[in-house]
PDB file of C-alpha atoms and ligand atoms in Angstrom:
ATOM      1  CA  ILE A   1      23.545 -13.227   6.101  1.00 96.00           C
ATOM      2  CA  PRO A   2      22.913 -16.941   5.563  1.00 97.00           C
ATOM      3  CA  THR A   3      20.648 -17.289   2.542  1.00 98.00           C
ATOM      4  CA  HIS A   4      18.615 -20.318   1.517  1.00 98.00           C
ATOM      5  CA  ILE A   5      17.510 -20.332  -2.102  1.00 98.00           C
ATOM      6  CA  TYR A   6      14.503 -22.425  -3.175  1.00 98.00           C
ATOM      7  CA  ALA A   7      13.052 -23.207  -6.597  1.00 97.00           C
ATOM      8  CA  ASP A   8       9.801 -21.479  -5.685  1.00 96.00           C
ATOM      9  CA  ALA A   9       7.943 -19.695  -2.909  1.00 97.00           C
ATOM     10  CA  LYS A  10       5.882 -22.761  -2.071  1.00 97.00           C
ATOM     11  CA  ASP A  11       8.883 -24.986  -1.270  1.00 97.00           C
ATOM     12  CA  ALA A  12      10.491 -22.149   0.651  1.00 98.00           C
ATOM     13  CA  SER A  13       7.323 -21.409   2.634  1.00 98.00           C
ATOM     14  CA  ARG A  14       7.016 -25.058   3.618  1.00 98.00           C
ATOM     15  CA  ALA A  15      10.501 -24.958   5.151  1.00 98.00           C
ATOM     16  CA  VAL A  16       9.763 -21.739   7.059  1.00 99.00           C
ATOM     17  CA  ALA A  17       6.397 -23.024   8.322  1.00 99.00           C
ATOM     18  CA  GLN A  18       8.150 -26.197   9.482  1.00 98.00           C
ATOM     19  CA  GLU A  19      10.665 -24.159  11.481  1.00 98.00           C
ATOM     20  CA  ILE A  20       7.849 -22.174  13.107  1.00 99.00           C
ATOM     21  CA  ALA A  21       5.870 -25.349  13.868  1.00 99.00           C
ATOM     22  CA  ASP A  22       8.951 -26.993  15.421  1.00 98.00           C
ATOM     23  CA  LEU A  23       9.471 -23.933  17.626  1.00 99.00           C
ATOM     24  CA  ILE A  24       5.801 -23.875  18.719  1.00 98.00           C
ATOM     25  CA  ARG A  25       5.957 -27.588  19.627  1.00 98.00           C
ATOM     26  CA  GLN A  26       9.283 -27.220  21.428  1.00 98.00           C
ATOM     27  CA  LYS A  27       7.840 -24.421  23.576  1.00 98.00           C
ATOM     28  CA  GLN A  28       4.746 -26.553  24.235  1.00 98.00           C
ATOM     29  CA  SER A  29       6.926 -29.390  25.478  1.00 98.00           C
ATOM     30  CA  GLU A  30       8.598 -26.915  27.860  1.00 98.00           C
ATOM     31  CA  GLY A  31       5.211 -25.583  28.990  1.00 98.00           C
ATOM     32  CA  LYS A  32       6.108 -22.124  27.698  1.00 98.00           C
ATOM     33  CA  PRO A  33       4.455 -19.585  25.401  1.00 98.00           C
ATOM     34  CA  CYS A  34       5.901 -19.112  21.896  1.00 98.00           C
ATOM     35  CA  ILE A  35       6.297 -15.428  21.034  1.00 99.00           C
ATOM     36  CA  LEU A  36       6.132 -14.705  17.303  1.00 99.00           C
ATOM     37  CA  GLY A  37       6.646 -11.423  15.452  1.00 99.00           C
ATOM     38  CA  LEU A  38       4.572 -11.507  12.261  1.00 99.00           C
ATOM     39  CA  ALA A  39       4.426  -9.665   8.946  1.00 99.00           C
ATOM     40  CA  THR A  40       1.651  -8.965   6.456  1.00 98.00           C
ATOM     41  CA  GLY A  41       1.857  -8.376   2.693  1.00 97.00           C
ATOM     42  CA  SER A  42       1.986 -10.964  -0.066  1.00 97.00           C
ATOM     43  CA  SER A  43       5.234 -12.730   0.921  1.00 98.00           C
ATOM     44  CA  PRO A  44       4.111 -14.530   4.135  1.00 98.00           C
ATOM     45  CA  LYS A  45       0.710 -15.641   2.785  1.00 98.00           C
ATOM     46  CA  THR A  46       2.078 -19.017   1.678  1.00 98.00           C
ATOM     47  CA  VAL A  47       3.691 -19.549   5.102  1.00 98.00           C
ATOM     48  CA  TYR A  48       0.388 -18.838   6.866  1.00 99.00           C
ATOM     49  CA  ALA A  49      -1.465 -21.174   4.480  1.00 98.00           C
ATOM     50  CA  GLU A  50       0.986 -23.951   5.317  1.00 98.00           C
ATOM     51  CA  LEU A  51       0.611 -23.316   9.079  1.00 98.00           C
ATOM     52  CA  ILE A  52      -3.179 -23.566   8.695  1.00 99.00           C
ATOM     53  CA  ARG A  53      -2.751 -26.856   6.823  1.00 98.00           C
ATOM     54  CA  MET A  54      -0.526 -28.174   9.616  1.00 98.00           C
ATOM     55  CA  HIS A  55      -3.151 -27.134  12.172  1.00 98.00           C
ATOM     56  CA  ARG A  56      -5.893 -28.985  10.262  1.00 98.00           C
ATOM     57  CA  GLU A  57      -3.996 -32.066   9.141  1.00 98.00           C
ATOM     58  CA  GLU A  58      -1.179 -32.518  11.644  1.00 98.00           C
ATOM     59  CA  GLY A  59      -2.743 -31.303  14.867  1.00 98.00           C
ATOM     60  CA  LEU A  60      -0.447 -28.279  15.234  1.00 98.00           C
ATOM     61  CA  SER A  61      -1.963 -26.250  18.070  1.00 98.00           C
ATOM     62  CA  PHE A  62      -1.521 -22.507  18.594  1.00 99.00           C
ATOM     63  CA  HIS A  63      -2.831 -22.514  22.168  1.00 98.00           C
ATOM     64  CA  ASN A  64       0.549 -21.323  23.513  1.00 98.00           C
ATOM     65  CA  VAL A  65       1.256 -18.857  20.695  1.00 98.00           C
ATOM     66  CA  VAL A  66       1.416 -15.094  21.349  1.00 98.00           C
ATOM     67  CA  THR A  67       1.962 -12.793  18.356  1.00 99.00           C
ATOM     68  CA  PHE A  68       2.976  -9.193  17.724  1.00 99.00           C
ATOM     69  CA  ASN A  69       2.592  -7.824  14.223  1.00 99.00           C
ATOM     70  CA  LEU A  70       5.185  -5.476  12.799  1.00 98.00           C
ATOM     71  CA  ASP A  71       3.006  -2.675  11.597  1.00 98.00           C
ATOM     72  CA  GLU A  72      -0.335  -1.102  10.740  1.00 98.00           C
ATOM     73  CA  TYR A  73      -1.293   1.779   8.498  1.00 98.00           C
ATOM     74  CA  TYR A  74      -2.166   5.043  10.243  1.00 98.00           C
ATOM     75  CA  PRO A  75      -4.893   5.996  10.454  1.00 98.00           C
ATOM     76  CA  MET A  76      -6.694   2.681   9.973  1.00 98.00           C
ATOM     77  CA  GLU A  77      -9.873   1.083  11.349  1.00 98.00           C
ATOM     78  CA  PRO A  78      -9.381  -2.607  12.248  1.00 97.00           C
ATOM     79  CA  ASP A  79     -12.379  -3.821  10.215  1.00 96.00           C
ATOM     80  CA  SER A  80     -11.363  -1.835   7.155  1.00 98.00           C
ATOM     81  CA  ILE A  81     -10.575  -3.982   4.110  1.00 97.00           C
ATOM     82  CA  GLN A  82      -6.929  -2.828   3.968  1.00 98.00           C
ATOM     83  CA  SER A  83      -6.165  -3.165   7.674  1.00 98.00           C
ATOM     84  CA  TYR A  84      -3.390  -5.481   8.766  1.00 98.00           C
ATOM     85  CA  TRP A  85      -5.528  -6.561  11.702  1.00 98.00           C
ATOM     86  CA  ARG A  86      -8.103  -7.878   9.246  1.00 98.00           C
ATOM     87  CA  PHE A  87      -5.383  -9.375   7.023  1.00 98.00           C
ATOM     88  CA  MET A  88      -4.016 -11.399   9.942  1.00 98.00           C
ATOM     89  CA  ARG A  89      -7.453 -12.694  10.953  1.00 98.00           C
ATOM     90  CA  GLU A  90      -8.263 -13.713   7.395  1.00 98.00           C
ATOM     91  CA  GLN A  91      -4.855 -15.198   6.559  1.00 98.00           C
ATOM     92  CA  LEU A  92      -4.162 -16.992   9.868  1.00 98.00           C
ATOM     93  CA  PHE A  93      -5.838 -16.244  13.200  1.00 98.00           C
ATOM     94  CA  ASP A  94      -9.449 -17.152  12.288  1.00 98.00           C
ATOM     95  CA  HIS A  95      -8.310 -20.561  11.009  1.00 98.00           C
ATOM     96  CA  VAL A  96      -6.255 -21.791  13.970  1.00 98.00           C
ATOM     97  CA  ASP A  97      -6.789 -22.181  17.733  1.00 98.00           C
ATOM     98  CA  ILE A  98      -4.824 -19.140  18.889  1.00 98.00           C
ATOM     99  CA  PRO A  99      -6.688 -17.658  21.886  1.00 98.00           C
ATOM    100  CA  GLN A 100      -8.279 -14.253  21.248  1.00 95.00           C
ATOM    101  CA  GLY A 101      -6.215 -11.750  23.170  1.00 96.00           C
ATOM    102  CA  ASN A 102      -2.970 -13.557  22.305  1.00 98.00           C
ATOM    103  CA  TYR A 103      -2.507 -11.627  19.075  1.00 98.00           C
ATOM    104  CA  HIS A 104      -1.497  -8.001  18.805  1.00 98.00           C
ATOM    105  CA  VAL A 105      -1.444  -5.588  15.873  1.00 98.00           C
ATOM    106  CA  PRO A 106      -0.495  -1.913  16.279  1.00 98.00           C
ATOM    107  CA  ASP A 107      -3.607   0.243  16.803  1.00 98.00           C
ATOM    108  CA  GLY A 108      -4.282   2.484  13.816  1.00 98.00           C
ATOM    109  CA  THR A 109      -7.272   4.183  15.483  1.00 98.00           C
ATOM    110  CA  LEU A 110      -5.454   6.239  18.110  1.00 98.00           C
ATOM    111  CA  ARG A 111      -5.366  10.020  18.288  1.00 97.00           C
ATOM    112  CA  THR A 112      -1.996  11.240  17.052  1.00 96.00           C
ATOM    113  CA  ASP A 113      -1.010  12.480  20.526  1.00 97.00           C
ATOM    114  CA  LYS A 114      -1.601   8.970  21.946  1.00 98.00           C
ATOM    115  CA  VAL A 115       0.620   7.086  19.500  1.00 98.00           C
ATOM    116  CA  ALA A 116       3.939   7.590  21.324  1.00 98.00           C
ATOM    117  CA  ASP A 117       2.487   6.136  24.559  1.00 98.00           C
ATOM    118  CA  PHE A 118       0.994   3.254  22.634  1.00 98.00           C
ATOM    119  CA  ALA A 119       4.351   2.545  20.984  1.00 98.00           C
ATOM    120  CA  LYS A 120       6.020   2.347  24.397  1.00 98.00           C
ATOM    121  CA  GLN A 121       3.304  -0.011  25.654  1.00 98.00           C
ATOM    122  CA  TYR A 122       3.673  -2.224  22.573  1.00 98.00           C
ATOM    123  CA  GLU A 123       7.401  -2.631  23.212  1.00 98.00           C
ATOM    124  CA  ALA A 124       6.770  -3.176  26.926  1.00 98.00           C
ATOM    125  CA  ALA A 125       4.218  -5.897  26.102  1.00 98.00           C
ATOM    126  CA  ILE A 126       6.790  -7.710  23.932  1.00 98.00           C
ATOM    127  CA  GLU A 127       9.330  -7.452  26.766  1.00 98.00           C
ATOM    128  CA  ALA A 128       6.817  -8.629  29.362  1.00 98.00           C
ATOM    129  CA  ALA A 129       6.016 -11.658  27.196  1.00 98.00           C
ATOM    130  CA  GLY A 130       9.715 -12.543  27.281  1.00 98.00           C
ATOM    131  CA  GLY A 131      10.826 -11.031  23.961  1.00 98.00           C
ATOM    132  CA  LEU A 132      10.345 -12.333  20.433  1.00 98.00           C
ATOM    133  CA  ASP A 133      11.406 -15.949  19.903  1.00 99.00           C
ATOM    134  CA  PHE A 134      11.028 -15.590  16.141  1.00 99.00           C
ATOM    135  CA  GLN A 135      10.442 -12.632  13.797  1.00 99.00           C
ATOM    136  CA  LEU A 136       9.074 -13.171  10.277  1.00 99.00           C
ATOM    137  CA  LEU A 137       9.818 -10.404   7.757  1.00 99.00           C
ATOM    138  CA  GLY A 138       9.151  -9.398   4.182  1.00 98.00           C
ATOM    139  CA  ILE A 139      11.222  -6.736   2.424  1.00 98.00           C
ATOM    140  CA  GLY A 140      10.116  -3.675   0.485  1.00 98.00           C
ATOM    141  CA  GLY A 141      11.543  -2.916  -2.958  1.00 98.00           C
ATOM    142  CA  ASN A 142      13.357  -0.053  -1.173  1.00 98.00           C
ATOM    143  CA  GLY A 143      14.762  -2.304   1.564  1.00 98.00           C
ATOM    144  CA  HIS A 144      12.218  -1.500   4.274  1.00 98.00           C
ATOM    145  CA  ILE A 145      11.586  -4.091   6.997  1.00 99.00           C
ATOM    146  CA  GLY A 146       8.359  -3.525   8.848  1.00 98.00           C
ATOM    147  CA  PHE A 147       7.746   0.037   7.720  1.00 98.00           C
ATOM    148  CA  ASN A 148      11.256   1.127   8.643  1.00 98.00           C
ATOM    149  CA  GLU A 149      11.863   3.122   5.492  1.00 98.00           C
ATOM    150  CA  PRO A 150      15.333   4.116   4.228  1.00 98.00           C
ATOM    151  CA  GLY A 151      16.854   6.554   6.715  1.00 98.00           C
ATOM    152  CA  SER A 152      15.617   4.549   9.724  1.00 98.00           C
ATOM    153  CA  LEU A 153      18.270   4.152  12.380  1.00 98.00           C
ATOM    154  CA  ILE A 154      19.551   0.871  13.789  1.00 98.00           C
ATOM    155  CA  ASN A 155      18.432   1.907  17.289  1.00 98.00           C
ATOM    156  CA  SER A 156      14.885   2.921  16.246  1.00 98.00           C
ATOM    157  CA  HIS A 157      11.904   1.644  18.240  1.00 98.00           C
ATOM    158  CA  THR A 158       8.174   1.396  17.623  1.00 98.00           C
ATOM    159  CA  ARG A 159       6.942   4.699  16.234  1.00 98.00           C
ATOM    160  CA  LEU A 160       4.886   6.542  13.655  1.00 98.00           C
ATOM    161  CA  MET A 161       6.681   6.549  10.288  1.00 98.00           C
ATOM    162  CA  MET A 162       6.098   8.581   7.132  1.00 98.00           C
ATOM    163  CA  LEU A 163       5.774   6.126   4.261  1.00 98.00           C
ATOM    164  CA  ASP A 164       8.059   6.395   1.242  1.00 98.00           C
ATOM    165  CA  ASN A 165       6.504   7.361  -2.060  1.00 98.00           C
ATOM    166  CA  SER A 166       7.518   3.956  -3.453  1.00 97.00           C
ATOM    167  CA  THR A 167       5.799   2.191  -0.539  1.00 98.00           C
ATOM    168  CA  ARG A 168       2.624   4.221  -1.051  1.00 98.00           C
ATOM    169  CA  ALA A 169       2.711   3.555  -4.783  1.00 98.00           C
ATOM    170  CA  ALA A 170       3.048  -0.200  -4.165  1.00 96.00           C
ATOM    171  CA  ALA A 171       0.044  -0.075  -1.798  1.00 97.00           C
ATOM    172  CA  SER A 172      -2.074   2.299  -3.871  1.00 98.00           C
ATOM    173  CA  GLY A 173      -3.781  -0.517  -5.780  1.00 97.00           C
ATOM    174  CA  ASP A 174      -5.363  -1.695  -2.518  1.00 97.00           C
ATOM    175  CA  PHE A 175      -6.598   1.792  -1.665  1.00 98.00           C
ATOM    176  CA  GLY A 176      -8.110   2.880  -4.986  1.00 97.00           C
ATOM    177  CA  GLY A 177      -5.289   5.224  -5.944  1.00 98.00           C
ATOM    178  CA  LEU A 178      -2.402   7.180  -4.431  1.00 98.00           C
ATOM    179  CA  PRO A 179      -4.482  10.074  -2.993  1.00 97.00           C
ATOM    180  CA  LYS A 180      -6.465   7.608  -0.826  1.00 97.00           C
ATOM    181  CA  THR A 181      -3.346   5.704   0.329  1.00 98.00           C
ATOM    182  CA  PRO A 182      -2.259   6.426   3.933  1.00 98.00           C
ATOM    183  CA  ARG A 183       0.828   8.585   4.384  1.00 98.00           C
ATOM    184  CA  LYS A 184       1.858   7.012   7.665  1.00 98.00           C
ATOM    185  CA  ALA A 185       2.118   3.732   9.530  1.00 98.00           C
ATOM    186  CA  ILE A 186       2.913   2.592  13.066  1.00 98.00           C
ATOM    187  CA  THR A 187       5.861   0.213  12.862  1.00 98.00           C
ATOM    188  CA  MET A 188       8.107  -1.724  15.182  1.00 98.00           C
ATOM    189  CA  GLY A 189      11.591  -0.238  14.967  1.00 98.00           C
ATOM    190  CA  VAL A 190      14.819  -1.720  13.650  1.00 98.00           C
ATOM    191  CA  ALA A 191      16.002  -2.315  17.231  1.00 98.00           C
ATOM    192  CA  SER A 192      12.707  -4.050  18.071  1.00 98.00           C
ATOM    193  CA  ILE A 193      13.265  -6.411  15.117  1.00 98.00           C
ATOM    194  CA  LEU A 194      16.947  -7.016  15.895  1.00 98.00           C
ATOM    195  CA  GLY A 195      15.920  -7.904  19.457  1.00 98.00           C
ATOM    196  CA  ALA A 196      14.264 -11.111  18.245  1.00 99.00           C
ATOM    197  CA  ARG A 197      16.217 -14.305  18.966  1.00 98.00           C
ATOM    198  CA  ARG A 198      15.650 -15.524  15.389  1.00 99.00           C
ATOM    199  CA  VAL A 199      14.802 -13.501  12.261  1.00 99.00           C
ATOM    200  CA  VAL A 200      13.669 -15.005   8.938  1.00 99.00           C
ATOM    201  CA  LEU A 201      13.140 -12.715   5.945  1.00 99.00           C
ATOM    202  CA  LEU A 202      11.151 -13.848   2.895  1.00 99.00           C
ATOM    203  CA  ALA A 203      11.500 -12.509  -0.654  1.00 98.00           C
ATOM    204  CA  TRP A 204       9.922 -13.801  -3.842  1.00 98.00           C
ATOM    205  CA  GLY A 205      10.324 -12.636  -7.406  1.00 98.00           C
ATOM    206  CA  GLU A 206      12.644 -10.668  -9.649  1.00 98.00           C
ATOM    207  CA  ARG A 207      11.401  -7.322  -8.352  1.00 97.00           C
ATOM    208  CA  LYS A 208      13.195  -7.991  -5.038  1.00 98.00           C
ATOM    209  CA  ALA A 209      16.515  -9.113  -6.614  1.00 98.00           C
ATOM    210  CA  PRO A 210      18.367  -5.748  -6.467  1.00 98.00           C
ATOM    211  CA  VAL A 211      17.412  -4.980  -2.867  1.00 98.00           C
ATOM    212  CA  ILE A 212      18.255  -8.541  -1.771  1.00 98.00           C
ATOM    213  CA  ARG A 213      21.677  -8.156  -3.295  1.00 98.00           C
ATOM    214  CA  GLY A 214      22.218  -4.876  -1.449  1.00 98.00           C
ATOM    215  CA  ALA A 215      21.034  -6.317   1.869  1.00 98.00           C
ATOM    216  CA  VAL A 216      23.177  -9.469   1.649  1.00 98.00           C
ATOM    217  CA  GLU A 217      26.304  -8.233  -0.138  1.00 98.00           C
ATOM    218  CA  GLY A 218      26.331  -4.466   0.361  1.00 98.00           C
ATOM    219  CA  ASN A 219      27.354  -2.329   3.298  1.00 98.00           C
ATOM    220  CA  VAL A 220      25.268  -2.051   6.444  1.00 98.00           C
ATOM    221  CA  THR A 221      23.482   1.189   5.661  1.00 98.00           C
ATOM    222  CA  GLU A 222      20.348   3.161   6.505  1.00 98.00           C
ATOM    223  CA  VAL A 223      19.798   3.405   2.736  1.00 98.00           C
ATOM    224  CA  ASN A 224      18.781  -0.285   2.791  1.00 98.00           C
ATOM    225  CA  PRO A 225      17.344  -1.039   6.245  1.00 98.00           C
ATOM    226  CA  ALA A 226      17.309  -4.807   5.583  1.00 99.00           C
ATOM    227  CA  SER A 227      21.133  -4.609   5.546  1.00 99.00           C
ATOM    228  CA  TYR A 228      20.954  -4.068   9.338  1.00 99.00           C
ATOM    229  CA  LEU A 229      20.158  -7.788   9.560  1.00 99.00           C
ATOM    230  CA  GLN A 230      23.859  -8.418   8.784  1.00 98.00           C
ATOM    231  CA  THR A 231      24.459  -7.434  12.416  1.00 98.00           C
ATOM    232  CA  HIS A 232      22.044 -10.094  13.752  1.00 98.00           C
ATOM    233  CA  PRO A 233      23.653 -13.353  14.985  1.00 98.00           C
ATOM    234  CA  ASN A 234      20.748 -15.583  13.933  1.00 98.00           C
ATOM    235  CA  ALA A 235      19.108 -14.125  10.814  1.00 98.00           C
ATOM    236  CA  LEU A 236      18.250 -16.083   7.663  1.00 99.00           C
ATOM    237  CA  PHE A 237      17.044 -14.976   4.236  1.00 99.00           C
ATOM    238  CA  VAL A 238      14.696 -17.462   2.563  1.00 99.00           C
ATOM    239  CA  ILE A 239      14.283 -16.484  -1.074  1.00 98.00           C
ATOM    240  CA  ASP A 240      13.332 -17.959  -4.428  1.00 98.00           C
ATOM    241  CA  GLU A 241      15.609 -18.204  -7.459  1.00 98.00           C
ATOM    242  CA  ALA A 242      14.206 -15.025  -9.002  1.00 98.00           C
ATOM    243  CA  ALA A 243      14.946 -12.956  -5.884  1.00 98.00           C
ATOM    244  CA  ALA A 244      18.432 -14.535  -5.773  1.00 98.00           C
ATOM    245  CA  SER A 245      19.190 -13.755  -9.408  1.00 98.00           C
ATOM    246  CA  GLU A 246      21.472 -10.763  -8.703  1.00 98.00           C
ATOM    247  CA  LEU A 247      23.554 -12.390  -5.965  1.00 98.00           C
ATOM    248  CA  THR A 248      27.158 -12.868  -7.047  1.00 94.00           C
TER     249      THR A 248
HETATM  250  C1  F6R B   1       4.287  -5.855   6.207  1.00 80.16           C
HETATM  251  C2  F6R B   1       5.629  -5.253   6.220  1.00 80.16           C
HETATM  252  C3  F6R B   1       6.335  -4.858   4.961  1.00 80.16           C
HETATM  253  C4  F6R B   1       6.251  -5.927   3.864  1.00 80.16           C
HETATM  254  C5  F6R B   1       6.980  -5.454   2.610  1.00 80.16           C
HETATM  255  C6  F6R B   1       6.922  -6.493   1.499  1.00 80.16           C
HETATM  256  O1  F6R B   1       3.844  -6.143   7.517  1.00 80.16           O
HETATM  257  O2  F6R B   1       6.148  -5.078   7.275  1.00 80.16           O
HETATM  258  O3  F6R B   1       7.678  -4.597   5.257  1.00 80.16           O
HETATM  259  O4  F6R B   1       6.818  -7.107   4.352  1.00 80.16           O
HETATM  260  O5  F6R B   1       6.429  -4.261   2.160  1.00 80.16           O
HETATM  261  O6  F6R B   1       5.608  -6.661   1.084  1.00 80.16           O
HETATM  262  P1  F6R B   1       5.230  -7.842   0.074  1.00 80.16           P
HETATM  263  O7  F6R B   1       5.433  -9.131   0.801  1.00 80.16           O
HETATM  264  O8  F6R B   1       3.765  -7.611  -0.219  1.00 80.16           O
HETATM  265  O9  F6R B   1       6.107  -7.707  -1.125  1.00 80.16           O
END
């Protein structure tokens, strides 16, 4: 997997935001929508901040942008403080001119017996929009992409996933302890992610160094779902020096 290493997350995020902005403008010049797959968590925050700056200072418009987020906790109310819907509004959507209705986040409020239908509709909506032009990813300490935890198959689609203990532990600070942390999430599948025409994965900090090494240099394995990106013809890892520190 091609890997670009930057001195820090800020430099790296600027480069990724520039690629996204170029894509949005190219689609605008063709009179087409730009279909983005987006991630939450700490890693993409600096990319979103840079996109907001470009909107304010460089006239970057999001009028033709349509987005599909990777995942949402389940169950989860959209206005809840930990919801990914709220995260996306606060970190990006409320600060740019993306039309309401153009952004999509999996629905954490559904009855359990409605989730499978919803998952099919979510994938169908991505297809109907023309497929993902660009997918932004973070990576879990256990190699998850979206919430495709270890054991997820390469042909998996959008579905309800049981969260790993390590994933719940990492999130527990936001939920006031492990017992209050959701056990499940709705996530796009590995196949949904690999279907994007371009995939860019972000990783910052030493904590991600071992899993980055496995994903880039190890075998393609369900033990480290990010390693599936080795099979993608147009994937890029954008990482800082700390996350690169175990690459040989
Ligand atoms: C979030 C997501 C997750 C995160 C991953 C890394 O939408 O899909 O896979 O990208 O857990 O999270 P951070 O960036 O907080 O280290």
